[in-house]
Amino acid sequence: MQAVLLGPPGAGKGTQAERLCQAHSLLHLSTGDLLRGAVTAGTDLGVEAKGFMDRGELVPDSLVLALLEERLAKKTSDEGFLLDGFPRNVSQAEALAAKIGDDTIDHVVYLKLDDDQILQRLLKRGRKDDTEEVILNRLSVYRAETEPLVAYYRERGLIRDVDALGTVEEVHKRLLDSITTGGAASC
Ligand code: AMP
């Protein structure tokens, strides 16, 4: 299976991606994790990416694509994967389609959460890039750049809507239902 997990910051993408990857033996590909790894390792790419991440802005496509390609090159050809945090804009989605083929994505799961809940969850999370100012910036970047992907993938018949409100277990179960039945989950 080749799948994408979409949703606003704070929707629980990282947690749900890990659970889903365990359940389906998928490779979890998180561009946020790859970028944080590059920052920690102090690579040139990490140094360049850091400022964008600290401000809650998107890291330039060329850097993210380079990192993802490097990681994809290491995976075996029959290994399924779940992309978490990528694509983040339409041009990344187009680059992905060009790289792995237009019709090789099986599902795009869209974790839905309303604005109040997003803010509450992010403020509670307390990650280094989760100050109020950065959170608001990440939200506006999400609306402008990433949300259009929902329409992009919906037009292609790939979107599975999943309500992100509830416990980790509840959301995990909805997510599993949505990809195994192939239809939209409760929302
Ligand atoms: P995340 O862990 O997915 O919330 O990502 C943390 C930060 O990494 C984001 O706020 C962006 O600055 C950067 N980032 C992660 N994935 C991408 C991507 N696909 N394109 C551009 N920037 C990204």
Coordinates of N, CA and C and ligand atoms in Angstrom, one line a residue:
M1 N 0.8 -1.2 0.0 CA 0.0 0.0 0.0 C 0.9 1.3 0.0
Q2 N 0.5 2.2 -0.8 CA 1.2 3.5 -0.8 C 0.1 4.6 -0.4
A3 N 0.3 5.2 0.7 CA -0.8 6.1 1.2 C -0.2 7.4 1.7
V4 N -1.1 8.4 1.8 CA -0.7 9.8 2.2 C -1.6 10.1 3.4
L5 N -1.1 10.7 4.4 CA -1.9 11.2 5.5 C -1.9 12.7 5.5
L6 N -3.1 13.3 5.3 CA -3.2 14.8 5.3 C -4.0 15.3 6.5
G7 N -3.8 16.5 6.8 CA -4.6 17.1 7.9 C -3.9 18.3 8.5
P8 N -4.6 19.1 9.2 CA -4.0 20.3 9.8 C -3.0 19.9 10.9
P9 N -2.1 20.9 11.2 CA -1.2 20.6 12.3 C -2.1 20.3 13.6
G10 N -1.6 19.4 14.4 CA -2.4 19.0 15.6 C -3.4 18.0 15.4
A11 N -3.6 17.5 14.2 CA -4.7 16.5 14.0 C -4.3 15.1 14.4
G12 N -3.0 15.0 14.8 CA -2.5 13.7 15.2 C -1.9 12.8 14.1
K13 N -1.4 13.5 13.1 CA -0.9 12.7 12.0 C 0.3 11.8 12.4
G14 N 1.2 12.3 13.2 CA 2.4 11.6 13.5 C 2.0 10.3 14.3
T15 N 1.1 10.5 15.3 CA 0.7 9.4 16.2 C 0.0 8.3 15.4
Q16 N -1.0 8.8 14.6 CA -1.8 7.9 13.8 C -0.9 7.2 12.7
A17 N 0.0 7.9 12.1 CA 0.9 7.3 11.1 C 1.6 6.2 11.7
E18 N 2.2 6.4 12.9 CA 2.9 5.3 13.6 C 2.1 4.1 13.8
R19 N 0.8 4.3 14.3 CA -0.1 3.2 14.6 C -0.4 2.4 13.3
L20 N -0.7 3.2 12.3 CA -1.1 2.6 11.0 C 0.0 1.8 10.4
C21 N 1.2 2.3 10.5 CA 2.4 1.7 9.9 C 2.7 0.4 10.6
Q22 N 2.5 0.4 12.0 CA 2.6 -0.9 12.7 C 1.6 -1.9 12.2
A23 N 0.3 -1.5 12.1 CA -0.7 -2.4 11.8 C -0.6 -2.9 10.4
H24 N 0.0 -2.2 9.5 CA 0.1 -2.6 8.1 C 1.5 -2.9 7.6
S25 N 2.5 -2.9 8.5 CA 3.9 -3.1 8.2 C 4.3 -2.1 7.0
L26 N 4.0 -0.8 7.2 CA 4.3 0.1 6.2 C 5.5 0.9 6.7
L27 N 6.3 1.5 5.8 CA 7.4 2.4 6.1 C 6.8 3.8 6.4
H28 N 7.1 4.3 7.6 CA 6.6 5.6 7.9 C 7.5 6.7 7.4
L29 N 7.1 7.5 6.5 CA 7.9 8.6 5.9 C 7.4 9.9 6.3
S30 N 8.0 10.5 7.4 CA 7.6 11.8 7.9 C 8.7 12.8 7.5
T31 N 8.3 13.8 6.6 CA 9.3 14.8 6.2 C 9.7 15.7 7.4
G32 N 8.7 15.9 8.3 CA 9.1 16.6 9.5 C 10.2 15.9 10.3
D33 N 10.0 14.6 10.5 CA 11.1 13.8 11.2 C 12.4 13.9 10.4
L34 N 12.3 13.7 9.1 CA 13.5 13.7 8.3 C 14.2 15.1 8.5
L35 N 13.4 16.1 8.4 CA 14.0 17.5 8.5 C 14.6 17.7 9.9
R36 N 13.9 17.3 11.0 CA 14.4 17.4 12.3 C 15.7 16.6 12.5
G37 N 15.8 15.5 11.9 CA 17.0 14.6 11.9 C 18.1 15.4 11.2
A38 N 17.9 16.0 10.1 CA 18.9 16.8 9.4 C 19.4 18.0 10.2
V39 N 18.4 18.6 10.9 CA 18.8 19.8 11.8 C 19.7 19.3 12.9
T40 N 19.3 18.2 13.6 CA 20.1 17.6 14.7 C 21.5 17.2 14.2
A41 N 21.5 16.6 13.1 CA 22.8 16.1 12.5 C 23.7 17.3 12.1
G42 N 23.1 18.5 11.9 CA 23.8 19.6 11.5 C 24.3 19.6 10.1
T43 N 23.6 18.9 9.2 CA 23.9 18.8 7.8 C 23.7 20.2 7.1
D44 N 24.3 20.4 5.9 CA 24.0 21.7 5.2 C 22.5 21.9 5.0
L45 N 21.9 20.8 4.6 CA 20.4 20.9 4.4 C 19.7 21.3 5.7
G46 N 20.1 20.7 6.8 CA 19.5 20.9 8.1 C 19.7 22.4 8.5
V47 N 20.9 22.9 8.3 CA 21.1 24.3 8.6 C 20.2 25.2 7.8
E48 N 20.1 24.9 6.5 CA 19.3 25.7 5.7 C 17.8 25.7 6.0
A49 N 17.3 24.5 6.4 CA 15.9 24.2 6.7 C 15.5 24.9 8.0
K50 N 16.4 25.0 9.0 CA 16.1 25.3 10.4 C 15.3 26.6 10.5
G51 N 15.7 27.6 9.8 CA 15.1 28.9 10.0 C 13.6 28.9 9.5
F52 N 13.3 28.2 8.4 CA 12.0 28.0 8.0 C 11.1 27.3 9.0
M53 N 11.7 26.2 9.6 CA 10.9 25.4 10.5 C 10.7 26.2 11.8
D54 N 11.6 27.0 12.2 CA 11.5 27.8 13.5 C 10.4 28.8 13.3
R55 N 10.2 29.3 12.1 CA 9.1 30.3 11.8 C 7.8 29.7 11.5
G56 N 7.7 28.4 11.3 CA 6.5 27.7 11.0 C 6.2 27.9 9.5
E57 N 7.2 28.1 8.7 CA 7.0 28.3 7.3 C 7.4 26.9 6.6
L58 N 7.0 26.8 5.3 CA 7.4 25.6 4.6 C 8.9 25.7 4.2
V59 N 9.6 24.6 4.4 CA 10.9 24.5 3.9 C 10.8 24.4 2.4
P60 N 11.7 25.1 1.6 CA 11.6 25.0 0.1 C 11.5 23.6 -0.4
D61 N 10.7 23.5 -1.5 CA 10.5 22.2 -2.0 C 11.8 21.4 -2.4
S62 N 12.7 22.2 -3.0 CA 13.9 21.5 -3.4 C 14.6 20.7 -2.3
L63 N 14.6 21.3 -1.1 CA 15.3 20.7 0.1 C 14.5 19.5 0.5
V64 N 13.2 19.6 0.6 CA 12.3 18.5 1.1 C 12.4 17.4 0.1
L65 N 12.3 17.7 -1.2 CA 12.3 16.6 -2.2 C 13.7 15.9 -2.2
A66 N 14.8 16.6 -2.0 CA 16.1 16.0 -1.9 C 16.1 15.0 -0.8
L67 N 15.6 15.4 0.4 CA 15.6 14.5 1.6 C 14.7 13.3 1.4
L68 N 13.6 13.5 0.8 CA 12.6 12.4 0.6 C 13.2 11.4 -0.4
E69 N 13.8 11.9 -1.5 CA 14.3 11.1 -2.6 C 15.4 10.2 -2.0
E70 N 16.2 10.8 -1.1 CA 17.3 10.0 -0.5 C 16.8 8.9 0.3
R71 N 15.7 9.2 1.0 CA 15.1 8.1 1.9 C 14.4 7.1 1.0
L72 N 13.7 7.5 0.0 CA 12.9 6.6 -0.9 C 13.9 5.6 -1.6
A73 N 15.1 6.1 -1.9 CA 16.1 5.3 -2.6 C 16.5 4.2 -1.8
K74 N 16.4 4.3 -0.5 CA 16.9 3.2 0.4 C 15.8 2.1 0.6
K75 N 14.6 2.4 0.3 CA 13.6 1.4 0.6 C 13.5 0.3 -0.5
T76 N 13.1 -0.9 -0.1 CA 13.0 -2.0 -1.1 C 11.7 -1.7 -2.0
S77 N 11.7 -2.2 -3.2 CA 10.7 -1.8 -4.1 C 9.3 -2.3 -3.7
D78 N 9.2 -3.4 -3.0 CA 7.9 -3.9 -2.6 C 7.4 -3.4 -1.3
E79 N 8.2 -2.6 -0.6 CA 7.8 -2.1 0.7 C 6.8 -0.9 0.5
G80 N 5.6 -1.1 1.2 CA 4.6 -0.1 1.2 C 5.0 1.1 2.1
F81 N 4.4 2.3 1.8 CA 4.8 3.4 2.7 C 3.6 4.3 3.0
L82 N 3.8 5.0 4.1 CA 2.8 6.0 4.4 C 3.5 7.4 4.5
L83 N 3.1 8.3 3.7 CA 3.7 9.7 3.8 C 3.0 10.5 4.8
D84 N 3.7 11.1 5.7 CA 3.1 11.9 6.8 C 3.8 13.3 6.7
G85 N 3.0 14.3 6.4 CA 3.6 15.7 6.3 C 4.1 16.0 4.9
F86 N 3.9 15.1 4.0 CA 4.3 15.3 2.6 C 3.2 14.7 1.7
P87 N 2.7 15.3 0.6 CA 3.1 16.6 0.2 C 2.4 17.7 1.1
R88 N 3.0 18.9 1.0 CA 2.5 20.0 1.8 C 1.9 21.1 0.9
N89 N 2.1 21.0 -0.5 CA 1.5 21.9 -1.4 C 1.3 21.2 -2.7
V90 N 0.7 21.9 -3.7 CA 0.3 21.2 -4.9 C 1.6 20.8 -5.7
S91 N 2.6 21.7 -5.7 CA 3.8 21.4 -6.5 C 4.5 20.2 -5.9
Q92 N 4.5 20.0 -4.6 CA 5.1 18.7 -4.1 C 4.2 17.5 -4.5
A93 N 2.9 17.7 -4.5 CA 2.0 16.6 -5.0 C 2.3 16.2 -6.4
E94 N 2.6 17.2 -7.2 CA 2.9 16.9 -8.6 C 4.3 16.3 -8.8
A95 N 5.2 16.7 -7.9 CA 6.6 16.1 -7.9 C 6.5 14.6 -7.5
L96 N 5.6 14.4 -6.5 CA 5.4 13.0 -6.0 C 4.8 12.1 -7.2
A97 N 3.8 12.7 -7.8 CA 3.2 11.9 -8.9 C 4.2 11.6 -10.0
A98 N 5.0 12.6 -10.3 CA 6.0 12.4 -11.4 C 7.1 11.3 -10.9
K99 N 7.3 11.3 -9.6 CA 8.4 10.4 -9.1 C 7.9 8.9 -9.0
I100 N 6.7 8.7 -8.5 CA 6.2 7.3 -8.2 C 5.1 6.9 -9.2
G101 N 4.7 7.8 -10.1 CA 3.6 7.4 -11.0 C 2.3 8.0 -10.5
D102 N 1.5 8.5 -11.5 CA 0.3 9.2 -11.2 C -0.7 8.4 -10.4
D103 N -0.8 7.1 -10.7 CA -1.9 6.4 -10.1 C -1.4 5.3 -9.2
T104 N -0.3 5.5 -8.5 CA 0.2 4.5 -7.6 C -0.2 4.8 -6.1
I105 N -0.8 5.9 -5.9 CA -1.3 6.2 -4.5 C -2.6 5.5 -4.3
D106 N -2.7 4.7 -3.2 CA -4.0 3.9 -3.0 C -5.0 4.8 -2.2
H107 N -4.5 5.5 -1.2 CA -5.4 6.3 -0.4 C -4.7 7.6 0.1
V108 N -5.6 8.6 0.2 CA -5.1 9.8 0.9 C -6.1 10.0 2.1
V109 N -5.6 9.7 3.3 CA -6.5 9.9 4.4 C -6.5 11.3 4.9
Y110 N -7.6 11.9 5.1 CA -7.7 13.3 5.5 C -8.2 13.3 6.9
L111 N -7.4 13.6 7.9 CA -7.8 13.8 9.3 C -8.4 15.1 9.5
K112 N -9.7 15.2 9.8 CA -10.3 16.5 9.9 C -10.5 16.9 11.4
L113 N -10.2 18.2 11.6 CA -10.3 18.8 12.9 C -10.7 20.2 12.8
D114 N -11.6 20.7 13.7 CA -12.0 22.1 13.6 C -11.0 23.1 14.3
D115 N -11.0 24.4 13.9 CA -10.0 25.3 14.3 C -9.8 25.4 15.8
D116 N -10.9 25.4 16.6 CA -10.7 25.5 18.1 C -9.9 24.3 18.6
Q117 N -10.2 23.1 18.1 CA -9.5 21.9 18.5 C -8.0 21.9 18.1
I118 N -7.8 22.5 16.9 CA -6.4 22.5 16.4 C -5.6 23.4 17.4
L119 N -6.1 24.6 17.7 CA -5.4 25.5 18.6 C -5.1 24.9 20.0
Q120 N -6.2 24.3 20.5 CA -6.1 23.7 21.9 C -5.0 22.6 21.9
R121 N -5.0 21.7 20.9 CA -4.1 20.6 20.8 C -2.7 21.1 20.7
L122 N -2.5 22.1 19.8 CA -1.1 22.6 19.5 C -0.5 23.3 20.7
L123 N -1.4 24.1 21.4 CA -0.9 24.8 22.6 C -0.5 23.8 23.7
K124 N -1.2 22.7 23.8 CA -0.9 21.7 24.8 C 0.3 20.9 24.5
R125 N 0.6 20.7 23.1 CA 1.7 19.8 22.7 C 3.1 20.3 23.2
G126 N 3.3 21.6 23.2 CA 4.5 22.1 23.8 C 5.8 21.8 23.0
R127 N 5.7 21.5 21.7 CA 6.9 21.2 20.9 C 7.7 22.6 20.8
K128 N 9.0 22.5 20.5 CA 9.8 23.7 20.4 C 9.2 24.7 19.4
D129 N 8.7 24.2 18.3 CA 8.1 25.2 17.3 C 6.6 25.4 17.5
D130 N 6.1 25.2 18.7 CA 4.7 25.4 19.0 C 4.4 26.6 19.9
T131 N 5.1 27.7 19.7 CA 4.7 29.0 20.4 C 3.5 29.5 19.7
E132 N 2.7 30.4 20.3 CA 1.4 30.8 19.8 C 1.6 31.5 18.4
E133 N 2.6 32.3 18.3 CA 2.9 33.0 17.1 C 3.2 32.0 15.9
V134 N 4.1 31.1 16.2 CA 4.4 30.1 15.2 C 3.3 29.2 14.8
I135 N 2.4 28.9 15.8 CA 1.3 28.0 15.6 C 0.3 28.8 14.6
L136 N 0.1 30.1 14.9 CA -0.8 30.8 14.0 C -0.3 30.9 12.6
N137 N 1.0 31.0 12.5 CA 1.7 31.1 11.2 C 1.5 29.7 10.5
R138 N 1.8 28.6 11.2 CA 1.7 27.3 10.6 C 0.2 27.1 10.1
L139 N -0.7 27.6 10.9 CA -2.1 27.4 10.5 C -2.4 28.1 9.2
S140 N -1.9 29.4 9.1 CA -2.2 30.1 7.9 C -1.5 29.6 6.7
V141 N -0.3 29.0 6.9 CA 0.4 28.3 5.8 C -0.4 27.1 5.4
Y142 N -0.9 26.4 6.4 CA -1.7 25.2 6.1 C -2.9 25.5 5.2
R143 N -3.6 26.6 5.6 CA -4.8 27.0 4.8 C -4.4 27.4 3.4
A144 N -3.4 28.1 3.3 CA -3.0 28.7 1.9 C -2.4 27.6 1.1
E145 N -1.5 26.8 1.6 CA -0.7 25.9 0.8 C -1.2 24.4 0.8
T146 N -1.5 23.9 2.0 CA -1.8 22.5 2.1 C -3.2 22.1 1.9
E147 N -4.1 23.0 2.4 CA -5.6 22.6 2.3 C -6.0 22.4 0.8
P148 N -5.5 23.2 -0.1 CA -5.9 22.9 -1.5 C -5.6 21.5 -2.0
L149 N -4.7 20.8 -1.3 CA -4.5 19.4 -1.6 C -5.7 18.5 -1.4
V150 N -6.5 18.9 -0.5 CA -7.7 18.1 -0.2 C -8.6 18.1 -1.5
A151 N -8.8 19.2 -2.1 CA -9.5 19.3 -3.4 C -8.8 18.6 -4.5
Y152 N -7.5 18.7 -4.5 CA -6.6 18.1 -5.5 C -6.8 16.6 -5.5
Y153 N -6.7 16.0 -4.3 CA -6.8 14.5 -4.2 C -8.3 14.1 -4.3
R154 N -9.2 15.0 -3.8 CA -10.6 14.6 -3.9 C -11.0 14.4 -5.4
E155 N -10.6 15.4 -6.2 CA -10.8 15.3 -7.7 C -10.4 14.0 -8.3
R156 N -9.3 13.4 -7.7 CA -8.7 12.2 -8.2 C -9.3 11.0 -7.5
G157 N -10.4 11.2 -6.7 CA -11.1 10.1 -6.0 C -10.3 9.4 -5.0
L158 N -9.3 10.0 -4.4 CA -8.4 9.3 -3.4 C -8.7 9.6 -2.0
I159 N -9.5 10.7 -1.7 CA -9.6 11.1 -0.3 C -10.6 10.2 0.5
R160 N -10.1 9.9 1.7 CA -10.9 9.2 2.7 C -11.0 10.1 3.9
D161 N -12.2 10.7 4.2 CA -12.3 11.6 5.3 C -12.4 10.8 6.7
V162 N -11.6 11.3 7.6 CA -11.7 10.6 8.9 C -11.7 11.7 10.0
D163 N -12.7 11.6 10.9 CA -12.8 12.6 12.0 C -11.7 12.4 13.0
A164 N -10.9 13.4 13.2 CA -9.7 13.3 14.1 C -10.1 13.6 15.6
L165 N -11.3 13.8 15.9 CA -11.7 14.1 17.3 C -12.0 12.8 18.0
G166 N -11.3 12.6 19.1 CA -11.5 11.3 19.9 C -10.2 10.8 20.4
T167 N -10.3 9.7 21.0 CA -9.0 9.1 21.6 C -8.2 8.6 20.4
V168 N -6.9 8.3 20.7 CA -6.0 7.8 19.7 C -6.6 6.5 19.1
E169 N -7.1 5.6 20.1 CA -7.7 4.3 19.6 C -8.9 4.5 18.7
E170 N -9.8 5.4 19.1 CA -11.0 5.7 18.3 C -10.6 6.1 16.9
V171 N -9.7 7.1 16.8 CA -9.3 7.6 15.5 C -8.6 6.5 14.7
H172 N -7.7 5.7 15.4 CA -7.0 4.6 14.7 C -8.0 3.7 14.1
K173 N -9.1 3.3 14.8 CA -10.1 2.4 14.3 C -10.8 3.0 13.1
R174 N -11.2 4.3 13.2 CA -11.8 4.9 12.0 C -10.9 4.9 10.8
L175 N -9.7 5.2 11.1 CA -8.7 5.2 10.0 C -8.5 3.8 9.3
L176 N -8.4 2.8 10.1 CA -8.4 1.5 9.6 C -9.6 1.1 8.8
D177 N -10.8 1.5 9.3 CA -12.0 1.2 8.6 C -12.0 1.9 7.3
S178 N -11.6 3.2 7.3 CA -11.7 4.0 6.1 C -10.8 3.4 4.9
I179 N -9.6 2.8 5.3 CA -8.8 2.3 4.2 C -9.1 0.8 3.9
T180 N -9.8 0.1 4.8 CA -10.1 -1.3 4.5 C -11.4 -1.4 3.7
T181 N -12.3 -0.5 4.1 CA -13.6 -0.5 3.4 C -13.5 0.3 2.1
G182 N -12.5 1.2 2.1 CA -12.3 2.0 0.9 C -13.3 3.2 0.8
G183 N -14.2 3.3 1.7 CA -15.1 4.4 1.6 C -14.8 5.5 2.7
A184 N -15.6 6.5 2.7 CA -15.4 7.6 3.6 C -15.8 7.1 5.0
A185 N -15.0 7.5 6.0 CA -15.4 7.1 7.4 C -16.3 8.1 8.0
S186 N -16.8 7.8 9.2 CA -17.7 8.8 9.9 C -17.1 10.1 10.0
C187 N -17.9 11.1 9.6 CA -17.4 12.5 9.7 C -18.5 13.4 9.8
Ligands
AMP1 P1 5.7 18.5 10.9 O1 6.5 17.6 11.8 O2 5.1 17.7 9.7 O3 4.7 19.4 11.6 O4 6.8 19.5 10.2 C1 7.5 20.4 11.0 C2 8.1 21.5 10.1 O5 8.9 20.9 9.1 C3 7.0 22.3 9.3 O6 6.5 23.3 10.1 C4 7.8 22.7 8.1 O7 8.6 23.9 8.4 C5 8.7 21.6 7.8 N1 8.1 20.6 6.9 C6 7.8 19.3 7.2 N2 7.3 18.7 6.0 C7 7.4 19.6 5.0 C8 7.1 19.6 3.7 N3 6.6 18.5 3.0 N4 7.4 20.7 2.9 C9 7.9 21.8 3.5 N5 8.2 21.9 4.8 C10 8.0 20.8 5.6

